[in-house]
CSV table of C-alpha atoms in Angstrom, one decimal:
chain,number,residue,atom,x,y,z
A,299,UNK,CA,0.0,0.0,0.0
A,300,UNK,CA,3.0,2.2,-0.2
A,301,UNK,CA,2.4,5.5,-2.0
A,302,UNK,CA,5.7,5.7,-3.8
A,303,UNK,CA,8.9,3.6,-4.0
A,304,UNK,CA,12.0,5.8,-3.7
A,305,UNK,CA,15.6,5.1,-4.6
A,306,UNK,CA,17.2,5.1,-1.2
A,307,UNK,CA,20.7,5.1,-2.8
A,308,UNK,CA,20.1,8.7,-3.9
A,309,UNK,CA,18.9,9.9,-0.5
A,310,UNK,CA,21.9,9.3,1.9
A,311,UNK,CA,23.4,12.7,0.9
A,312,UNK,CA,20.4,14.8,1.6
A,313,UNK,CA,18.7,16.0,4.8
A,314,UNK,CA,16.4,13.4,6.1
A,315,UNK,CA,13.2,15.5,6.2
A,316,UNK,CA,13.7,18.9,4.6
A,317,UNK,CA,15.6,17.5,1.7
A,318,UNK,CA,12.9,15.0,0.8
A,319,UNK,CA,11.2,15.6,-2.5
A,320,UNK,CA,7.9,14.7,-0.8
A,321,UNK,CA,8.4,17.5,1.9
A,322,UNK,CA,6.0,20.2,1.0
A,323,UNK,CA,6.3,22.8,3.8
A,324,UNK,CA,5.0,20.3,6.4
A,325,UNK,CA,4.5,22.0,9.8
A,326,UNK,CA,5.7,19.2,11.9
A,327,UNK,CA,7.2,15.6,11.7
A,328,UNK,CA,7.2,13.6,14.8
A,329,UNK,CA,9.3,10.4,15.2
A,330,UNK,CA,8.0,8.1,17.8
A,331,UNK,CA,10.2,5.3,19.3
A,332,UNK,CA,9.5,3.0,22.3
A,333,UNK,CA,11.9,0.1,23.0
A,334,UNK,CA,9.5,-1.7,25.4
A,335,UNK,CA,6.7,-2.2,22.8
A,336,UNK,CA,8.8,-2.1,19.7
A,337,UNK,CA,7.0,0.9,18.4
A,338,UNK,CA,8.6,2.8,15.6
A,339,UNK,CA,6.2,5.4,14.1
A,340,UNK,CA,6.2,8.7,12.2
A,341,UNK,CA,3.4,11.3,12.5
A,342,UNK,CA,3.3,13.8,9.6
A,343,UNK,CA,1.4,17.1,10.1
A,344,UNK,CA,1.2,18.9,6.8
A,345,UNK,CA,-1.1,21.8,7.4
A,346,UNK,CA,-3.5,23.0,10.2
A,347,UNK,CA,-4.8,26.2,8.7
A,348,UNK,CA,-8.4,24.8,8.3
A,349,UNK,CA,-8.3,22.9,11.6
A,350,UNK,CA,-6.6,20.0,13.4
A,351,UNK,CA,-4.7,17.6,11.2
A,352,UNK,CA,-6.8,14.4,10.8
A,353,UNK,CA,-5.6,11.3,9.0
A,354,UNK,CA,-5.3,7.6,9.5
A,355,UNK,CA,-2.6,5.5,10.9
A,356,UNK,CA,-1.1,2.9,8.6
A,357,UNK,CA,0.9,-0.1,9.8
A,358,UNK,CA,3.2,-1.5,7.1
A,359,UNK,CA,6.4,-3.5,6.8
A,360,UNK,CA,8.4,-0.8,4.9
A,361,UNK,CA,11.7,-1.8,3.4
A,362,UNK,CA,13.4,1.0,5.3
A,363,UNK,CA,12.8,4.1,7.2
A,364,UNK,CA,13.2,6.4,4.2
A,365,UNK,CA,10.3,4.6,2.6
A,366,UNK,CA,8.2,5.1,5.6
A,367,UNK,CA,9.0,8.8,5.8
A,368,UNK,CA,8.3,9.3,2.2
A,369,UNK,CA,4.9,7.6,2.6
A,370,UNK,CA,3.8,9.7,5.6
A,371,UNK,CA,4.9,12.9,3.9
A,372,UNK,CA,2.9,12.2,0.7
A,373,UNK,CA,-0.1,10.9,2.5
A,374,UNK,CA,-0.3,13.8,5.0
A,375,UNK,CA,-0.1,16.3,2.2
A,376,UNK,CA,-2.9,14.5,0.4
A,377,UNK,CA,-5.0,14.7,3.5
A,378,UNK,CA,-4.8,18.5,3.6
A,379,UNK,CA,-6.2,18.8,0.1
A,380,UNK,CA,-8.7,16.0,0.7
A,381,UNK,CA,-10.3,17.9,3.6
A,382,UNK,CA,-10.1,21.3,1.9
A,383,UNK,CA,-11.8,20.2,-1.3
A,384,UNK,CA,-14.5,18.3,0.6
A,385,UNK,CA,-15.3,21.5,2.6
A,386,UNK,CA,-14.2,20.1,6.0
A,387,UNK,CA,-12.7,22.2,8.6
A,388,UNK,CA,-9.7,19.9,9.0
A,389,UNK,CA,-6.0,20.0,8.2
A,390,UNK,CA,-3.9,17.2,6.8
A,391,UNK,CA,-2.0,14.6,8.8
A,392,UNK,CA,-1.1,11.0,8.7
A,393,UNK,CA,0.9,8.4,10.7
A,394,UNK,CA,2.8,5.3,9.8
A,395,UNK,CA,3.9,2.5,12.1
A,396,UNK,CA,6.8,0.4,10.8
A,397,UNK,CA,6.1,-3.3,11.2
A,398,UNK,CA,4.0,-6.2,10.2
A,399,UNK,CA,0.4,-5.6,11.4
A,400,UNK,CA,-0.3,-9.4,11.4
A,401,UNK,CA,2.6,-10.4,13.7
A,402,UNK,CA,3.9,-7.3,15.5
A,403,UNK,CA,0.8,-5.3,16.4
A,404,UNK,CA,-0.1,-5.6,20.1
A,405,UNK,CA,-2.5,-3.8,22.4
A,406,UNK,CA,0.5,-2.3,24.3
A,407,UNK,CA,2.0,-1.0,21.0
A,408,UNK,CA,-1.3,0.6,20.0
A,409,UNK,CA,-1.7,2.3,23.4
A,410,UNK,CA,1.9,3.5,23.4
A,411,UNK,CA,1.2,5.0,20.0
A,412,UNK,CA,-1.9,6.6,21.4
A,413,UNK,CA,0.2,8.3,24.1
A,414,UNK,CA,2.4,9.9,21.4
A,415,UNK,CA,-0.7,11.1,19.6
A,416,UNK,CA,-2.0,12.5,22.9
A,417,UNK,CA,1.3,14.4,23.5
A,418,UNK,CA,0.4,16.6,20.5
A,419,UNK,CA,-2.6,18.0,22.4
A,420,UNK,CA,-5.1,17.6,19.5
A,421,UNK,CA,-3.0,19.1,16.7
A,422,UNK,CA,-3.2,15.6,15.1
A,423,UNK,CA,-6.2,13.3,15.3
A,424,UNK,CA,-5.7,9.8,14.2
A,425,UNK,CA,-8.0,7.2,12.5
A,426,UNK,CA,-8.0,3.8,10.8
A,427,UNK,CA,-5.9,3.1,7.7
A,428,UNK,CA,-4.1,0.1,6.1
A,429,UNK,CA,-3.2,-2.5,8.7
A,430,UNK,CA,-5.6,-1.1,11.3
A,431,UNK,CA,-9.0,-2.2,12.5
A,432,UNK,CA,-11.7,-0.4,14.4
A,433,UNK,CA,-10.7,-2.4,17.5
A,434,UNK,CA,-7.2,-0.8,17.3
A,435,UNK,CA,-8.8,2.7,17.3
A,436,UNK,CA,-10.8,1.6,20.4
A,437,UNK,CA,-7.5,0.8,22.1
A,438,UNK,CA,-6.0,4.2,21.2
A,439,UNK,CA,-9.2,5.8,22.6
A,440,UNK,CA,-8.3,4.4,26.0
A,441,UNK,CA,-5.4,6.8,26.3
A,442,UNK,CA,-6.4,9.8,24.2
A,443,UNK,CA,-9.6,11.5,22.9
A,444,UNK,CA,-7.7,12.5,19.7
A,445,UNK,CA,-8.9,9.5,17.7
A,446,UNK,CA,-11.8,8.9,15.3
A,447,UNK,CA,-13.2,5.8,13.6
A,448,UNK,CA,-13.9,4.0,16.9
A,449,UNK,CA,-16.6,1.4,17.1
A,450,UNK,CA,-20.2,2.3,17.0
A,451,UNK,CA,-20.7,0.5,20.4
A,452,UNK,CA,-18.3,3.1,21.9
A,453,UNK,CA,-20.1,6.0,20.2
A,454,UNK,CA,-18.1,6.2,17.1
A,455,UNK,CA,-18.9,6.1,13.4
A,456,UNK,CA,-17.3,2.7,12.9
A,457,UNK,CA,-15.3,1.3,10.0
A,458,UNK,CA,-14.9,4.1,7.3
A,459,UNK,CA,-14.1,1.7,4.5
A,460,UNK,CA,-17.7,1.2,3.2
A,461,UNK,CA,-18.2,5.0,3.1
A,462,UNK,CA,-14.9,5.5,1.3
A,463,UNK,CA,-16.0,3.0,-1.3
A,464,UNK,CA,-19.3,4.7,-1.8
A,465,UNK,CA,-17.6,8.0,-2.4
A,466,UNK,CA,-15.3,6.4,-5.0
A,467,UNK,CA,-18.4,4.9,-6.6
A,468,UNK,CA,-20.0,8.3,-6.8
A,469,UNK,CA,-16.8,9.9,-8.2
A,470,UNK,CA,-16.6,7.0,-10.8
A,471,UNK,CA,-20.2,7.6,-11.9
A,472,UNK,CA,-19.5,11.3,-12.3
A,473,UNK,CA,-16.4,10.6,-14.4
A,474,UNK,CA,-18.4,8.1,-16.5
A,475,UNK,CA,-21.1,10.7,-17.0
A,476,UNK,CA,-18.4,13.2,-18.2
A,477,UNK,CA,-16.7,10.7,-20.5
A,478,UNK,CA,-19.5,8.5,-21.8
A,479,UNK,CA,-22.6,10.8,-21.4
A,480,UNK,CA,-24.2,8.5,-18.8
A,481,UNK,CA,-23.5,7.6,-15.3
A,482,UNK,CA,-25.1,4.2,-15.6
A,483,UNK,CA,-22.4,1.7,-15.2
A,484,UNK,CA,-24.4,-1.3,-16.3
A,485,UNK,CA,-22.4,-3.3,-18.8
A,486,UNK,CA,-19.4,-1.0,-18.4
A,487,UNK,CA,-16.2,-3.0,-17.8
A,488,UNK,CA,-14.3,-2.1,-14.6
A,489,UNK,CA,-11.0,-3.5,-13.4
A,490,UNK,CA,-10.6,-3.1,-9.6
A,491,UNK,CA,-6.9,-3.4,-8.6
A,492,UNK,CA,-6.7,-4.2,-4.9
A,493,UNK,CA,-9.6,-5.8,-3.1
A,494,UNK,CA,-9.1,-4.9,0.5
A,495,UNK,CA,-11.9,-3.5,2.6
A,496,UNK,CA,-12.5,-0.6,0.3
A,497,UNK,CA,-12.0,-2.5,-2.9
A,498,UNK,CA,-14.4,-5.2,-2.0
A,499,UNK,CA,-17.1,-2.7,-1.1
A,500,UNK,CA,-16.6,-1.0,-4.4
A,501,UNK,CA,-16.9,-4.4,-6.2
A,502,UNK,CA,-20.3,-4.8,-4.4
A,503,UNK,CA,-21.6,-1.4,-5.6
A,504,UNK,CA,-20.4,-2.1,-9.2
A,505,UNK,CA,-21.9,-5.6,-9.2
A,506,UNK,CA,-25.3,-4.3,-7.9
A,507,UNK,CA,-25.3,-1.8,-10.8
A,508,UNK,CA,-24.6,-4.5,-13.4
A,509,UNK,CA,-21.1,-3.6,-14.3
A,510,UNK,CA,-18.7,-6.2,-15.7
A,511,UNK,CA,-16.2,-6.4,-12.8
A,512,UNK,CA,-12.7,-7.7,-13.1
A,513,UNK,CA,-10.5,-8.0,-10.0
A,514,UNK,CA,-6.8,-8.1,-9.4
A,515,UNK,CA,-4.8,-8.6,-6.2
A,516,UNK,CA,-1.6,-10.2,-5.0
A,517,UNK,CA,-3.6,-12.3,-2.5
A,518,UNK,CA,-4.9,-15.4,-4.4
A,519,UNK,CA,-7.2,-16.5,-1.5
A,520,UNK,CA,-8.7,-13.0,-1.4
A,521,UNK,CA,-9.3,-13.1,-5.1
A,522,UNK,CA,-11.2,-16.4,-4.9
A,523,UNK,CA,-13.2,-15.2,-1.9
A,524,UNK,CA,-14.4,-12.0,-3.6
A,525,UNK,CA,-14.9,-13.7,-7.0
A,526,UNK,CA,-17.1,-16.3,-5.4
A,527,UNK,CA,-19.1,-13.7,-3.4
A,528,UNK,CA,-19.8,-11.3,-6.2
A,529,UNK,CA,-19.3,-13.3,-9.4
A,530,UNK,CA,-16.4,-11.0,-10.4
A,531,UNK,CA,-13.9,-12.2,-13.0
A,532,UNK,CA,-10.3,-12.8,-11.7
A,533,UNK,CA,-7.7,-11.1,-13.9
A,534,UNK,CA,-5.1,-13.7,-15.0
A,535,UNK,CA,-3.1,-11.6,-17.5
A,536,UNK,CA,0.4,-10.2,-17.2
A,537,UNK,CA,-0.3,-6.5,-17.6
A,538,UNK,CA,-3.4,-5.1,-15.8
A,539,UNK,CA,-2.9,-1.7,-17.3
A,540,UNK,CA,-3.2,-2.8,-20.9
A,541,UNK,CA,-6.5,-4.5,-20.3
A,542,UNK,CA,-9.2,-3.2,-22.7
A,543,UNK,CA,-11.7,-1.9,-20.1
A,544,UNK,CA,-13.8,1.1,-19.8
A,545,UNK,CA,-12.7,2.0,-16.2
A,546,UNK,CA,-9.5,1.4,-14.2
A,547,UNK,CA,-10.0,1.6,-10.5
A,548,UNK,CA,-6.7,1.5,-8.5
A,549,UNK,CA,-7.5,0.6,-4.9
A,550,UNK,CA,-4.2,-0.7,-3.6
A,551,UNK,CA,-0.7,0.8,-4.2
A,552,UNK,CA,-0.1,4.4,-5.0
A,553,UNK,CA,2.0,5.6,-7.9
A,554,UNK,CA,0.6,3.0,-10.3
A,555,UNK,CA,0.2,5.7,-12.9
A,556,UNK,CA,3.9,6.2,-13.8
A,557,UNK,CA,6.4,6.1,-16.6
A,558,UNK,CA,6.3,2.3,-16.9
A,559,UNK,CA,2.5,2.0,-17.0
A,560,UNK,CA,0.9,5.1,-18.5
A,561,UNK,CA,1.5,4.3,-22.1
A,562,UNK,CA,-0.1,0.9,-21.7
A,563,UNK,CA,-3.3,2.1,-20.1
A,564,UNK,CA,-6.3,1.5,-22.3
A,565,UNK,CA,-9.1,2.5,-19.9
A,566,UNK,CA,-11.0,5.6,-20.8
A,567,UNK,CA,-11.6,6.6,-17.1
A,568,UNK,CA,-9.4,6.2,-14.0
A,569,UNK,CA,-11.3,6.4,-10.7
A,570,UNK,CA,-10.1,4.5,-7.7
A,571,UNK,CA,-9.5,4.6,-3.9
A,572,UNK,CA,-5.7,4.5,-3.8
A,573,UNK,CA,-3.9,7.6,-2.5
A,574,UNK,CA,-1.3,9.4,-4.6
A,575,UNK,CA,-2.1,7.5,-7.8
A,576,UNK,CA,0.1,9.8,-10.0
A,577,UNK,CA,3.7,9.0,-9.4
A,578,UNK,CA,4.5,12.5,-10.7
A,579,UNK,CA,1.4,14.8,-10.4
A,580,UNK,CA,2.4,17.3,-13.1
A,581,UNK,CA,3.9,15.0,-15.7
A,582,UNK,CA,1.5,12.0,-15.4
A,583,UNK,CA,-1.5,14.2,-15.0
A,584,UNK,CA,-0.6,15.9,-18.3
A,585,UNK,CA,0.0,12.6,-20.0
A,586,UNK,CA,-3.5,11.4,-19.1
A,587,UNK,CA,-5.0,14.6,-20.3
A,588,UNK,CA,-3.1,14.3,-23.6
A,589,UNK,CA,-4.4,10.7,-24.0
A,590,UNK,CA,-7.9,11.8,-23.4
A,591,UNK,CA,-8.3,9.7,-20.3
A,592,UNK,CA,-10.6,11.2,-17.7
A,593,UNK,CA,-8.9,11.0,-14.3
A,594,UNK,CA,-11.0,11.5,-11.2
A,595,UNK,CA,-8.5,13.0,-8.6
A,596,UNK,CA,-7.9,10.5,-5.9
A,597,UNK,CA,-7.9,12.9,-3.0
A,598,UNK,CA,-11.4,14.1,-4.0
A,599,UNK,CA,-13.2,10.8,-4.7
A,600,UNK,CA,-11.7,8.8,-1.8
A,601,UNK,CA,-12.8,11.4,0.8
A,602,UNK,CA,-15.7,9.4,2.1
A,603,UNK,CA,-13.7,7.9,4.9
A,604,UNK,CA,-12.7,11.2,6.3
A,605,UNK,CA,-16.3,12.4,6.0
A,606,UNK,CA,-17.3,9.4,8.0
A,607,UNK,CA,-14.8,10.0,10.8
A,608,UNK,CA,-15.4,13.8,10.8
A,609,UNK,CA,-18.9,13.0,11.9
A,610,UNK,CA,-17.6,12.0,15.3
A,611,UNK,CA,-16.1,15.5,15.7
A,612,UNK,CA,-19.1,17.4,14.5
A,613,UNK,CA,-21.8,15.0,16.0
A,614,UNK,CA,-23.8,14.4,12.8
A,615,UNK,CA,-25.4,11.1,11.9
A,616,UNK,CA,-25.5,8.6,9.0
A,617,UNK,CA,-27.9,10.7,7.0
A,618,UNK,CA,-25.5,13.6,6.8
A,619,UNK,CA,-22.5,11.3,6.2
A,620,UNK,CA,-24.3,9.9,3.2
A,621,UNK,CA,-25.4,13.3,1.9
A,622,UNK,CA,-21.8,14.7,2.1
A,623,UNK,CA,-20.4,11.6,0.5
A,624,UNK,CA,-23.0,11.6,-2.4
A,625,UNK,CA,-22.0,15.2,-3.1
A,626,UNK,CA,-18.6,13.9,-4.3
A,627,UNK,CA,-20.5,13.2,-7.5
A,628,UNK,CA,-21.3,16.9,-8.0
A,629,UNK,CA,-17.9,18.1,-7.0
A,630,UNK,CA,-16.2,15.6,-9.4
A,631,UNK,CA,-18.3,16.9,-12.3
A,632,UNK,CA,-17.4,20.5,-11.3
A,633,UNK,CA,-13.7,19.7,-11.2
A,634,UNK,CA,-13.8,17.9,-14.6
A,635,UNK,CA,-15.6,20.8,-16.2
A,636,UNK,CA,-13.3,23.3,-14.6
A,637,UNK,CA,-10.2,21.4,-15.9
A,638,UNK,CA,-11.5,21.5,-19.4
A,639,UNK,CA,-12.6,25.1,-19.3
A,640,UNK,CA,-9.2,26.2,-18.0
A,641,UNK,CA,-7.1,23.7,-20.1
A,642,UNK,CA,-5.4,22.2,-17.0
A,643,UNK,CA,-5.3,18.6,-15.7
A,644,UNK,CA,-8.0,17.4,-13.5
A,645,UNK,CA,-5.5,16.9,-10.7
A,646,UNK,CA,-4.4,20.5,-11.0
A,647,UNK,CA,-8.0,21.8,-11.1
A,648,UNK,CA,-8.8,20.0,-7.9
A,649,UNK,CA,-5.5,21.1,-6.3
A,650,UNK,CA,-6.2,24.8,-7.2
A,651,UNK,CA,-9.6,24.7,-5.5
A,652,UNK,CA,-8.3,23.0,-2.4
A,653,UNK,CA,-5.2,25.3,-2.1
A,654,UNK,CA,-7.5,28.3,-2.7
A,655,UNK,CA,-9.6,27.4,0.3
A,656,UNK,CA,-6.5,27.0,2.5
A,657,UNK,CA,-5.0,30.3,1.3
A,658,UNK,CA,-8.3,32.1,1.9
A,659,UNK,CA,-8.6,30.8,5.5
A,660,UNK,CA,-4.9,31.7,6.1
A,661,UNK,CA,-5.5,35.3,5.1
A,662,UNK,CA,-8.6,35.4,7.3
A,663,UNK,CA,-6.7,34.1,10.3
A,664,UNK,CA,-3.9,36.7,9.7
A,665,UNK,CA,-6.4,39.5,9.6
A,666,UNK,CA,-8.4,38.3,12.6
């Protein structure tokens, strides 16, 4: 689930944080270490102009600490824009815990991580991400109030994955409307790359609408399980990007749209849940535009999860969660039209709107 693989051989000569290409004026980077529990974590706080930095905690067996740092920098930056473009009064943050979630995660480790979160006094609010479960957030909640995505039994909004998937589905329908003239996905072929919690929920929505769903994942058992459950076709080819489908939905790794894949992509629409899908935002966004591929910006359409956990902070219920998530459809159409009208990439159009909201609030704060 790593956002981008970096060449660590080129990094030993530069400053560890400020010299990173992914560093984008982040306000604060916190390195957390606890020998007793084995915790090694990094919290990235990108921007708090609109509000406290909210973003999930990801536990992953990174190849090295450079990779973990790069991931948290890119992900926290994306959270700033995700909250801004969705109209939430939140900043952008993210955390990564280095380790195997299946074998190294313990209640003690999660509580110790929660203590580090608490030490930031609410500047960063954590939530569930890859390698985490709602039960883990419940453990963190035992030591700090600065956590969302706790179980419904404990007064939380629960697992955000189904809402994330619904937002991606709405964004996909909007992109289809823009490209094909209809948002009805019946008989449209969609390849879903990555069928974790969000990917499976997306498969369910697509199946219910009558789409021709193809699934791809590195986990063979998971492929068979989801295929049996929804009747999806398992992809058995060698190059998922060159598959002749209508829609490509990346829902696992980031940076899958890169120099090695972009010329092979035959889909007419890209709309998925993965973060940081463009390896190089400017270069690859422009290449998609030149190819006539409609790209639904990831930080816009995968915002359902943060809408879900934001409900815990603002005390609104499921009805309002669904209304805000459904509105991703309208925002996506606006972004796509804006991009065409201003002759910019869809990613840039979304980024401009998000950054504009942050800049406006910053001026207001300075003049207050």
